[in-house]
Coordinates of N, CA and C in Angstrom, one line a residue:
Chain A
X1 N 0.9 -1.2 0.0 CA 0.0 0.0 0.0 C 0.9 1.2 0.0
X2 N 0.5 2.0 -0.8 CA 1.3 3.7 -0.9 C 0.9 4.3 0.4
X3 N 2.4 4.9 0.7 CA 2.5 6.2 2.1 C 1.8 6.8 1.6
X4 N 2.1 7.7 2.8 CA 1.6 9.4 2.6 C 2.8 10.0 1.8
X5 N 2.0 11.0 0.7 CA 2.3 11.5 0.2 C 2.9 13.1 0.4
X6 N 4.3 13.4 0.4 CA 4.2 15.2 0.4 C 5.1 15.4 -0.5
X7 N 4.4 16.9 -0.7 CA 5.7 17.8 -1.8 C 5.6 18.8 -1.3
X8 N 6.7 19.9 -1.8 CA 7.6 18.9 -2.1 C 8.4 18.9 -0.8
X9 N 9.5 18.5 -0.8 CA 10.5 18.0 0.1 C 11.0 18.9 1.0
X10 N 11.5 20.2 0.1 CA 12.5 20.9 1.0 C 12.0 22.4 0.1
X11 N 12.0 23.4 0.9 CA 11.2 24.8 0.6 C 12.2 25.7 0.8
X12 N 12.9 26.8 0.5 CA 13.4 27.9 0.9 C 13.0 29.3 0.5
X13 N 12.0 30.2 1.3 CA 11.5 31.4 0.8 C 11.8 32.4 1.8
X14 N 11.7 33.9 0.7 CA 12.4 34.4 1.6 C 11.1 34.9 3.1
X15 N 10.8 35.8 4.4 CA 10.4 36.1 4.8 C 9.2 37.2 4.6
X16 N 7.9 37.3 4.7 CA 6.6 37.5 3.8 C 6.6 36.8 2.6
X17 N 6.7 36.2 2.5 CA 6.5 35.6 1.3 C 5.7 34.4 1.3
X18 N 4.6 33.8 0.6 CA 3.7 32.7 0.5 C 4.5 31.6 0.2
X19 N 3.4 30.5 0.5 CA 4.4 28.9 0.4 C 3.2 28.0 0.8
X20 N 3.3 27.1 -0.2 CA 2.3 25.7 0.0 C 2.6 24.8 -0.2
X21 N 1.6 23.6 0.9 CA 2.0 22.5 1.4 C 1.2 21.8 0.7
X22 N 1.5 20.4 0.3 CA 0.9 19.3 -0.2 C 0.7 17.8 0.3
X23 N -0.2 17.6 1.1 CA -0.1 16.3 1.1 C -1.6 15.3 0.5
X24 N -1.1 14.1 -0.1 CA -1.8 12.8 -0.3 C -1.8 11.9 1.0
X25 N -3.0 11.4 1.7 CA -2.9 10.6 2.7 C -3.4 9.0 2.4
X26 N -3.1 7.9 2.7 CA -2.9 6.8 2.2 C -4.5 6.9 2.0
X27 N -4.8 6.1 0.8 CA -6.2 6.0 0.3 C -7.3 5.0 1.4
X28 N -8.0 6.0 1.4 CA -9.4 5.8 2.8 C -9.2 5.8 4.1
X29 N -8.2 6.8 4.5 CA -7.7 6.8 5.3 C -9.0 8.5 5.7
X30 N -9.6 8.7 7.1 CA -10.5 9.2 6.9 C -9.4 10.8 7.9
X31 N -8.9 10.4 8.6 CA -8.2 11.5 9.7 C -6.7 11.9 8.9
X32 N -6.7 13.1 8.9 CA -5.4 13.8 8.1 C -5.4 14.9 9.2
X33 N -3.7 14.7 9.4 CA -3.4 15.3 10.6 C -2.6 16.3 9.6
X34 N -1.9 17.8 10.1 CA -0.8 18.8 9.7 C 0.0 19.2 11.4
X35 N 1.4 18.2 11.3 CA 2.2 18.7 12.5 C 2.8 19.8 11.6
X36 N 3.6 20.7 12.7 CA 5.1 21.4 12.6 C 5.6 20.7 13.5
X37 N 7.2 20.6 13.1 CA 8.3 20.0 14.0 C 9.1 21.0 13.8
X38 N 9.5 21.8 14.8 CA 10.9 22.7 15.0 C 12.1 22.1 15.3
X39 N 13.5 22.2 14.7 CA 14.3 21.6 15.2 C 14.6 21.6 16.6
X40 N 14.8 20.4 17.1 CA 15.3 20.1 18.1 C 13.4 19.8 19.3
X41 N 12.5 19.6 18.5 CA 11.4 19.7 19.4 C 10.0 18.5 18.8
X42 N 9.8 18.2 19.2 CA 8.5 17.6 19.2 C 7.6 18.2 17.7
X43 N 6.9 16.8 17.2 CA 6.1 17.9 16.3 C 5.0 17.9 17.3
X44 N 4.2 19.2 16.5 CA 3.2 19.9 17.1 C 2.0 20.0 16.0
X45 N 0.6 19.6 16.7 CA -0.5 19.5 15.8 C -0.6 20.9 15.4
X46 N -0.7 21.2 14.5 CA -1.6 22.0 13.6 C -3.1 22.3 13.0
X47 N -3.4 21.1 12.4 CA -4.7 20.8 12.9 C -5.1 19.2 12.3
X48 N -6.5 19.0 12.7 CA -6.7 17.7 12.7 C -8.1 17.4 11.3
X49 N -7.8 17.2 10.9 CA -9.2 16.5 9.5 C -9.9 15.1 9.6
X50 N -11.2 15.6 9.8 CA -11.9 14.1 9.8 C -12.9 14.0 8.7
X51 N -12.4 13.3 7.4 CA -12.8 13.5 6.2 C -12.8 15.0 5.6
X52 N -13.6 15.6 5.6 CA -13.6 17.1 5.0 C -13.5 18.2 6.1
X53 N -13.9 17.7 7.1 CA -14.2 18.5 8.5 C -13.2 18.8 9.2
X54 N -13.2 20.0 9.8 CA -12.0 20.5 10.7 C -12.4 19.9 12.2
X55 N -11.5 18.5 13.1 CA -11.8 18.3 13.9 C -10.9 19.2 15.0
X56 N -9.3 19.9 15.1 CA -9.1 20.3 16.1 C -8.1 21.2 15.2
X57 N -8.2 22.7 15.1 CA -7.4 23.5 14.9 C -6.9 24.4 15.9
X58 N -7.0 24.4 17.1 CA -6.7 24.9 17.9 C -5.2 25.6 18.3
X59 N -4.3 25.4 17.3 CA -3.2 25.8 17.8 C -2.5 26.0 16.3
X60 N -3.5 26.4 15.3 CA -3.3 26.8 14.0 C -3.2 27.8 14.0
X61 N -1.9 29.1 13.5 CA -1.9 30.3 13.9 C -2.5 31.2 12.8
X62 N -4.3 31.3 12.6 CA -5.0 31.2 11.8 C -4.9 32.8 10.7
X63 N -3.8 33.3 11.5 CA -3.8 34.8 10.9 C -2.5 34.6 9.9
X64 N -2.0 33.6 9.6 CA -1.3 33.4 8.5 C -1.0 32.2 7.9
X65 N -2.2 31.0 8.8 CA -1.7 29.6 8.5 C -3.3 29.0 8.1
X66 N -3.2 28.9 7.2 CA -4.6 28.0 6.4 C -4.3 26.7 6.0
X67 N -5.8 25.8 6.0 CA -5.4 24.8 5.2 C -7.3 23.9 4.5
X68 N -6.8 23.3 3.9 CA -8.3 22.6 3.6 C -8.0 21.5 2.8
X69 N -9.0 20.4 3.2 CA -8.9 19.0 2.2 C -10.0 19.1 1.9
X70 N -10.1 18.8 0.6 CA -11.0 18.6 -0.5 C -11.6 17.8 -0.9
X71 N -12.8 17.5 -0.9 CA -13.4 16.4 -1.0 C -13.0 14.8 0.3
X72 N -12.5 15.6 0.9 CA -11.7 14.5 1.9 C -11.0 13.9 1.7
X73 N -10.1 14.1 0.5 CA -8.6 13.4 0.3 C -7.5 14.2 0.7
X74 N -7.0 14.6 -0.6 CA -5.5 15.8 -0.9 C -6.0 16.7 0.8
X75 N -4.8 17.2 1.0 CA -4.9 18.6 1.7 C -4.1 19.5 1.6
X76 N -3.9 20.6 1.4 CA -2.8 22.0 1.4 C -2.8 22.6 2.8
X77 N -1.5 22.9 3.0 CA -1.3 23.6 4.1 C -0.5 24.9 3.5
X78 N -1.6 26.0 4.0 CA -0.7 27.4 3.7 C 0.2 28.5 4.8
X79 N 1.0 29.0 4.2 CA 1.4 29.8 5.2 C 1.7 31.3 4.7
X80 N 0.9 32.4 4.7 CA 1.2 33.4 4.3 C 0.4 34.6 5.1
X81 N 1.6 35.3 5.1 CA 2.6 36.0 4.9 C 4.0 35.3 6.0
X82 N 5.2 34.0 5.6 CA 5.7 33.6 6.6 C 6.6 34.2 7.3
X83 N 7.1 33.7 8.2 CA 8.0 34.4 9.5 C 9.2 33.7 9.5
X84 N 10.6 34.2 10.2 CA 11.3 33.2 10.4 C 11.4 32.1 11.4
X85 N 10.4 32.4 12.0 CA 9.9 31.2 13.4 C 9.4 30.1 12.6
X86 N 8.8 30.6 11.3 CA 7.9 29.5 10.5 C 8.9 28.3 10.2
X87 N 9.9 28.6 10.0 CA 11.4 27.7 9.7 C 11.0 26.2 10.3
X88 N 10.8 25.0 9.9 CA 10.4 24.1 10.7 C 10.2 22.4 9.5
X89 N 9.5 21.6 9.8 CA 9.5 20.4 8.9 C 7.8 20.2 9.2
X90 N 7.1 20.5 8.3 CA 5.9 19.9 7.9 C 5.4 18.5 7.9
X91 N 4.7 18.1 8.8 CA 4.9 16.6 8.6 C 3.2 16.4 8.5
X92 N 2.5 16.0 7.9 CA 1.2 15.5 7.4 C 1.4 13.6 7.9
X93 N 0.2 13.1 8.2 CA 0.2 12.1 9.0 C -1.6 11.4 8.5
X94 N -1.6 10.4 9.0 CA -3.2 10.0 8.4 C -3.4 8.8 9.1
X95 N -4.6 8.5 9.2 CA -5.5 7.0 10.5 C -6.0 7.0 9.8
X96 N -6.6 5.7 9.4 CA -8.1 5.2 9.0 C -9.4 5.4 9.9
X97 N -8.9 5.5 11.1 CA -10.6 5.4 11.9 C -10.6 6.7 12.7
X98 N -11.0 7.6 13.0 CA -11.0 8.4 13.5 C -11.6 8.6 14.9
X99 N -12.5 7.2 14.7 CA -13.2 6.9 16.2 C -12.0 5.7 17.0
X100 N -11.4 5.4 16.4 CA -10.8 4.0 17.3 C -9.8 4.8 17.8
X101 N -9.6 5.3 19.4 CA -8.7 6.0 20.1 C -7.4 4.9 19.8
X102 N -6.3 5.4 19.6 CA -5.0 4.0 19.0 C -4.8 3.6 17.9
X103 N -5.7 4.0 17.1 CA -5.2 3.8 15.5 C -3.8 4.5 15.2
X104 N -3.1 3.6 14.6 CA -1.6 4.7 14.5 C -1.8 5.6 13.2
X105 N -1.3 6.3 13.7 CA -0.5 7.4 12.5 C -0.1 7.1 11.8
X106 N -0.2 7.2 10.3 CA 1.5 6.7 9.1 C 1.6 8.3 8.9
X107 N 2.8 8.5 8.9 CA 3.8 10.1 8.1 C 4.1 9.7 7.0
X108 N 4.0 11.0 6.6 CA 5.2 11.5 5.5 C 6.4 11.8 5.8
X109 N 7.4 12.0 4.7 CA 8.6 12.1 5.3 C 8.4 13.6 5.4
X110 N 7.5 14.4 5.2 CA 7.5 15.9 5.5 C 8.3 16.7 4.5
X111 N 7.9 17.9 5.0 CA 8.4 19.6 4.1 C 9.6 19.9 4.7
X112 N 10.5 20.4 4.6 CA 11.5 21.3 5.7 C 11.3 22.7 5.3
X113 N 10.9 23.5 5.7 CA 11.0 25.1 5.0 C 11.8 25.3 5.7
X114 N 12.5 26.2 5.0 CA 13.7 27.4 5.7 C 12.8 28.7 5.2
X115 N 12.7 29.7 6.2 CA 12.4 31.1 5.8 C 13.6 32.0 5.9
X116 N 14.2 32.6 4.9 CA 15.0 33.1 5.2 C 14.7 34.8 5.3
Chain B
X1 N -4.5 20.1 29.9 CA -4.4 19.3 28.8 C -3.2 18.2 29.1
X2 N -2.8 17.3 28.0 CA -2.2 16.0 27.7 C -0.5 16.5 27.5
X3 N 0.4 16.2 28.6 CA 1.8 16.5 28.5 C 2.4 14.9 27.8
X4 N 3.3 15.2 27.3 CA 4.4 14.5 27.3 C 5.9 14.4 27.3
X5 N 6.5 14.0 28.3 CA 7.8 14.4 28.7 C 8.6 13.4 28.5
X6 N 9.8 13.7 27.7 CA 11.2 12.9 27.2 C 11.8 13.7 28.0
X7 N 13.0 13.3 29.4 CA 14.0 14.0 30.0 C 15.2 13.9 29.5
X8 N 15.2 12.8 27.9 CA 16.9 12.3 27.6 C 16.8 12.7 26.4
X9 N 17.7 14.1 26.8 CA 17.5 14.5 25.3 C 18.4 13.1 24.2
X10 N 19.7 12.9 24.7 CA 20.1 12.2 23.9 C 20.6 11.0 24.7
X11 N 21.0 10.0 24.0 CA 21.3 8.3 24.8 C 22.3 8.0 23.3
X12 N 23.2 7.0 24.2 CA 24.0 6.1 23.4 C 24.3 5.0 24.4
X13 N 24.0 3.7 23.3 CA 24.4 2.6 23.2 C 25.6 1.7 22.6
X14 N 26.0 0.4 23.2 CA 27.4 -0.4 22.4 C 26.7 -0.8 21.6
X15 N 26.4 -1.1 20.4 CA 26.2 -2.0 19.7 C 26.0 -3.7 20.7
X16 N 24.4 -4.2 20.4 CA 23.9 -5.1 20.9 C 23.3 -5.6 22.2
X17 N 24.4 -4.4 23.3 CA 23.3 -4.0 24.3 C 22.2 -3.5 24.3
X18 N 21.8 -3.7 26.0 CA 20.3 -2.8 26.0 C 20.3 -1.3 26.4
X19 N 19.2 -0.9 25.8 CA 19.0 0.6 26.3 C 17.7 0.8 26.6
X20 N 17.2 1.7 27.6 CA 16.2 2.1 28.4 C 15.6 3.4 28.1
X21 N 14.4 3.7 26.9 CA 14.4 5.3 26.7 C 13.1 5.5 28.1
X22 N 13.0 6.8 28.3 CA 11.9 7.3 29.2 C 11.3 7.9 29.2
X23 N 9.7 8.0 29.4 CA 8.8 9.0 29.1 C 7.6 9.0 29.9
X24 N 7.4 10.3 30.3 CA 5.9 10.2 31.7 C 5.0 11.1 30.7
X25 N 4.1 11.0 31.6 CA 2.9 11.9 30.6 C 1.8 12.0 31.8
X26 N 0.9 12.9 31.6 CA 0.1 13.6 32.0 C -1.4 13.5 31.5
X27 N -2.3 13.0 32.3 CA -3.5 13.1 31.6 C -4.4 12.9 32.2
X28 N -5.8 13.3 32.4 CA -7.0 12.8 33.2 C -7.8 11.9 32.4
X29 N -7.8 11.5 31.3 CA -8.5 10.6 30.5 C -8.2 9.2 30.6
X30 N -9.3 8.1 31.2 CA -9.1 6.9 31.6 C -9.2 5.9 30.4
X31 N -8.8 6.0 29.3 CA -9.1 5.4 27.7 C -8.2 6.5 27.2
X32 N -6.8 5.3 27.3 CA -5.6 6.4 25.9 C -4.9 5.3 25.7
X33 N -4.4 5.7 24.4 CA -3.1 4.9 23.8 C -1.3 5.6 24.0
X34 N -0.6 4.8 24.2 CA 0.7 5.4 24.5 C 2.3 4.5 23.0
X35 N 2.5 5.7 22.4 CA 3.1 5.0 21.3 C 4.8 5.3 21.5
X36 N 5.3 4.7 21.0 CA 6.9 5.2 20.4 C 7.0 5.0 19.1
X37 N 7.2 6.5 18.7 CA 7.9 6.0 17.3 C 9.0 6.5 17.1
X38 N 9.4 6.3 15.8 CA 11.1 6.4 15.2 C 11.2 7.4 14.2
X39 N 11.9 7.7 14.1 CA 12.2 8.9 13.3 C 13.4 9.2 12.8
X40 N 14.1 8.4 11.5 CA 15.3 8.2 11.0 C 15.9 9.5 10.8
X41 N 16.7 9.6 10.2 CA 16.9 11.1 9.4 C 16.4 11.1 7.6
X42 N 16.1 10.3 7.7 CA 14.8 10.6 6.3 C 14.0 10.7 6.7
X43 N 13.8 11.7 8.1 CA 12.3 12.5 8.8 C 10.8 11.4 8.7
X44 N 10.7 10.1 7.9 CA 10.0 9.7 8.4 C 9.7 9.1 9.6
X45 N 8.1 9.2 10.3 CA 8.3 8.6 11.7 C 7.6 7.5 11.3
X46 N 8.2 5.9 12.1 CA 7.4 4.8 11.9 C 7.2 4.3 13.0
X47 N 6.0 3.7 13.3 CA 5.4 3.5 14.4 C 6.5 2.3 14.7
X48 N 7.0 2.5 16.1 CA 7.9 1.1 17.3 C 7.2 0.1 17.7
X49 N 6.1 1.1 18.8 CA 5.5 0.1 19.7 C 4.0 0.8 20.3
X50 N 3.0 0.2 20.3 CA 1.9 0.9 21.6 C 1.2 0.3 22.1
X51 N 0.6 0.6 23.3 CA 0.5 0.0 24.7 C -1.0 0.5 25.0
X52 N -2.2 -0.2 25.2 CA -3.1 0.2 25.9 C -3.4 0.6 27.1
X53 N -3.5 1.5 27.2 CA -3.8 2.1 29.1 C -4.5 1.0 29.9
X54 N -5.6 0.0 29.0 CA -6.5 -0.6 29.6 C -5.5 -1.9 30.4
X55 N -4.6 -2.3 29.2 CA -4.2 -3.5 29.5 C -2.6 -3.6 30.1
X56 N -2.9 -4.8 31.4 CA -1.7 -4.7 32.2 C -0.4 -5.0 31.4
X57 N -0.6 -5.9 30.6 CA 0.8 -6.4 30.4 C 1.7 -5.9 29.3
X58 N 2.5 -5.9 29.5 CA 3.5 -4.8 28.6 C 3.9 -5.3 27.2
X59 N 3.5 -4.1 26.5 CA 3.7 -4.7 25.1 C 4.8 -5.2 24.2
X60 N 5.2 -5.8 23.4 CA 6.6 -6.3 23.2 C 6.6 -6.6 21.6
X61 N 7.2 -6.4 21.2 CA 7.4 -6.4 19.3 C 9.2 -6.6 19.3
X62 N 9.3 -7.9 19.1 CA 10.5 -8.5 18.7 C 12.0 -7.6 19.7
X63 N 12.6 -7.2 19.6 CA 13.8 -6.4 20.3 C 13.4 -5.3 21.1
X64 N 11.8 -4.8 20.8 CA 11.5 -3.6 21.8 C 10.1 -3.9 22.6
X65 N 10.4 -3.3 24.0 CA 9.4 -3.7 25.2 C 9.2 -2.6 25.9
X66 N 8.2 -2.6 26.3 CA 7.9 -1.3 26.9 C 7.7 -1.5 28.3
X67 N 7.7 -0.8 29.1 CA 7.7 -1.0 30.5 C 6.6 0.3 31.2
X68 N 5.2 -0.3 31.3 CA 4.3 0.7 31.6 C 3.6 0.5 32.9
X69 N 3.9 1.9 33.6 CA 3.5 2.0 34.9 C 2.2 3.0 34.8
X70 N 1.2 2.7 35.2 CA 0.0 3.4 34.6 C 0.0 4.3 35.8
X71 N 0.2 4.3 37.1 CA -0.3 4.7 38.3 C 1.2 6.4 38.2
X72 N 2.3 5.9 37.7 CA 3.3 6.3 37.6 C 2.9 7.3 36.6
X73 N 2.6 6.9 35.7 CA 2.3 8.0 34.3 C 3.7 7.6 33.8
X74 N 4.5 6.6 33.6 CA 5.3 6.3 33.4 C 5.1 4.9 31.9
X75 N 6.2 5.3 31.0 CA 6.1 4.7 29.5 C 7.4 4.8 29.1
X76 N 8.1 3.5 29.3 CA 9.9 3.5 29.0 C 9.9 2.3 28.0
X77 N 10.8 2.7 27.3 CA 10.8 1.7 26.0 C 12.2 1.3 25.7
X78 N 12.1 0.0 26.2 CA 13.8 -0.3 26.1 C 14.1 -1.3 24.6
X79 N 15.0 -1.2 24.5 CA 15.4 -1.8 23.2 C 16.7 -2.8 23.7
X80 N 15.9 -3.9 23.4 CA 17.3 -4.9 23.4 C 18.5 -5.6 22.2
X81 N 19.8 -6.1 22.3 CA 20.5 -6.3 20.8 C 20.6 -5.2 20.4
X82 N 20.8 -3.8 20.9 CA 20.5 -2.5 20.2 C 21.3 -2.6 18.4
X83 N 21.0 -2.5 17.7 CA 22.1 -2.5 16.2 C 21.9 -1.3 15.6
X84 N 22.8 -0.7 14.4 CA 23.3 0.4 14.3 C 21.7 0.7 13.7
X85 N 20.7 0.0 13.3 CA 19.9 0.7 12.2 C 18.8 0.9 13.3
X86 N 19.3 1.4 14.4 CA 18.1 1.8 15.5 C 18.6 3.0 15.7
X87 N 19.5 3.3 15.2 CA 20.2 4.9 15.3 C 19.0 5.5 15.3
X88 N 18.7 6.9 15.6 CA 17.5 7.8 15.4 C 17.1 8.6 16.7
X89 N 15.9 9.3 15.9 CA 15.5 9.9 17.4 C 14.2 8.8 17.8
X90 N 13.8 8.7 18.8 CA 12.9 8.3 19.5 C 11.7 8.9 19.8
X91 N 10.8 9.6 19.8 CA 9.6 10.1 20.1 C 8.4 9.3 20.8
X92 N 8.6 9.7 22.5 CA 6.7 9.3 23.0 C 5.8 9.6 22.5
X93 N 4.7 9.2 22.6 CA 3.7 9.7 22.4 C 2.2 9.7 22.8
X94 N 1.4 10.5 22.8 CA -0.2 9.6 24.0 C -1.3 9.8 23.0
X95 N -2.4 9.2 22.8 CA -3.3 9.5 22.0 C -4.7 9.3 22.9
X96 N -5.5 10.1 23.3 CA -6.5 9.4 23.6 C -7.5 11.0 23.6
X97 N -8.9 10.2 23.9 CA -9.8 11.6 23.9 C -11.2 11.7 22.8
X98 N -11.7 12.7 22.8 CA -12.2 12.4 21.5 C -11.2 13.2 20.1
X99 N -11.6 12.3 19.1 CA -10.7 12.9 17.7 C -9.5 11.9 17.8
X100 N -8.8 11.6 18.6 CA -7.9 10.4 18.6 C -6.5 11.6 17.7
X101 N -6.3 12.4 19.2 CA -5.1 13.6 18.6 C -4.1 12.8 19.4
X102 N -2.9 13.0 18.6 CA -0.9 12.6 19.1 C -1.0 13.5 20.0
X103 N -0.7 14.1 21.0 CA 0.5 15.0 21.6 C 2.1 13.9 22.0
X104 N 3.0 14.8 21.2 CA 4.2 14.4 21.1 C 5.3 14.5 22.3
X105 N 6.4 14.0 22.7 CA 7.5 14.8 23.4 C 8.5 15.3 23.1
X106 N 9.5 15.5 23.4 CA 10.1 16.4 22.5 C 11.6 15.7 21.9
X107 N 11.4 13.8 22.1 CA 12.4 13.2 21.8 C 13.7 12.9 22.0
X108 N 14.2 11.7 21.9 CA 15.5 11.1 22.4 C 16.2 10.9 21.0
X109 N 17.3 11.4 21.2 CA 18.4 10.8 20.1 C 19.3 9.8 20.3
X110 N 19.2 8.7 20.2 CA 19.7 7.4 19.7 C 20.9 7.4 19.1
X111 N 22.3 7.2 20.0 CA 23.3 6.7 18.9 C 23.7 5.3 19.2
X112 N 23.8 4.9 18.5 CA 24.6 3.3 18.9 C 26.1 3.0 18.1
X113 N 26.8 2.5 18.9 CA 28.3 2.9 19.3 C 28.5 1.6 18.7
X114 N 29.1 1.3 17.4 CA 29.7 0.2 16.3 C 30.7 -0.6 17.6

């Protein structure tokens, strides 16, 4: 079965400047997660998708960080106008069940942006 | 809300011995999952090991075992035979609630000594 899917790989833009995220989550897989990982830290939810639906964006910093899946597959994650704190690795993640508390996660190998 | 705490930032092992990663967590929710995963430096993370809160006995997947103290808030994941392709970081992690969200820790780096 195919991973998760992201593009691309590795980002370098300079500071205000827009930038988008892409990820494919393994097919029928219904929960699509968007971490940030800062170097040297933990990744950190961003927000949580249950099929089309926004289940937990709460720590989405909504005044320059967007995102939406479409039809309940693909999702984009945007960041504009970014910062140099934005500097970090993107990691997109996906469950099949959204109700079974323990379903694991499968990743992607994630984005690295540098904002310079 | 749901903590999770790694105190090692980094660990090294001989080649083939054992090693002992550590991780406590925080939570009021009586129904959670507690994971380790791996995290090479081709940044993907793959799931290690996970442990039901419900169930006593500690989970074990070939060279890695976990050691869970539920009362403790305690979730240590040792690795036995350690070999060099265990290099990496280590990452706890807890899942439980509604929505079935990760909160992460902030990871162990793994070297193993040829």
């Amino acid at each position: 079965e195919a991973g998760v899917a992201q593009s691309p790989r590795y980002k370098i833009i300079e500071k205000r400047q827009s930038v988008a995220f892409w990820c494919n989550p393994i097919s029928g897989h219904a929960t699509l997660y968007w971490y940030q990982q800062i170097l040297g830290q933990g990744p950190k939810l961003l927000i949580q998708f249950q099929n089309n639906g926004v289940v937990d964006d709460s720590q989405l910093p909504k005044d320059r960080f967007s995102a939406e899946r479409l039809k309940g597959v693909d999702s984009t994650l945007k960041i504009q106008p970014a910062k140099l704190e934005d500097s970090a690795v993107y990691l997109c993640a996906s469950s099949l069940d959204p109700f079974a508390i323990g379903a694991e996660a499968f990743f992607g190998q994630g984005t690295r942006l540098t904002v310079v | 809300a749901q903590t999770v705490t790694q105190s090692q930032p980094e660990m090294s092992v001989q080649e083939a011995e054992t090693v002992t990663l550590s991780c406590t967590y925080d939570t009021s929710e009586s129904d959670y999952y507690l994971f380790w995963y791996k995290q090479p430096p081709s940044r993907q993370m793959i799931l290690v090991i996970r442990q039901e809160a419900y169930k006593q006995q500690n989970a074990t997947e070939n060279r890695f075992s976990v050691n869970f103290q539920k009362a403790a808030k305690s979730f240590s994941l040792k690795i036995s035979d350690s070999q060099l392709g265990d290099a990496a970081m280590y990452f706890c992690a807890y899942s439980g609630g509604t929505g079935n969200q990760f909160y992460f820790g902030t990871g162990t780096s793994l070297t193993v000594i040829p």
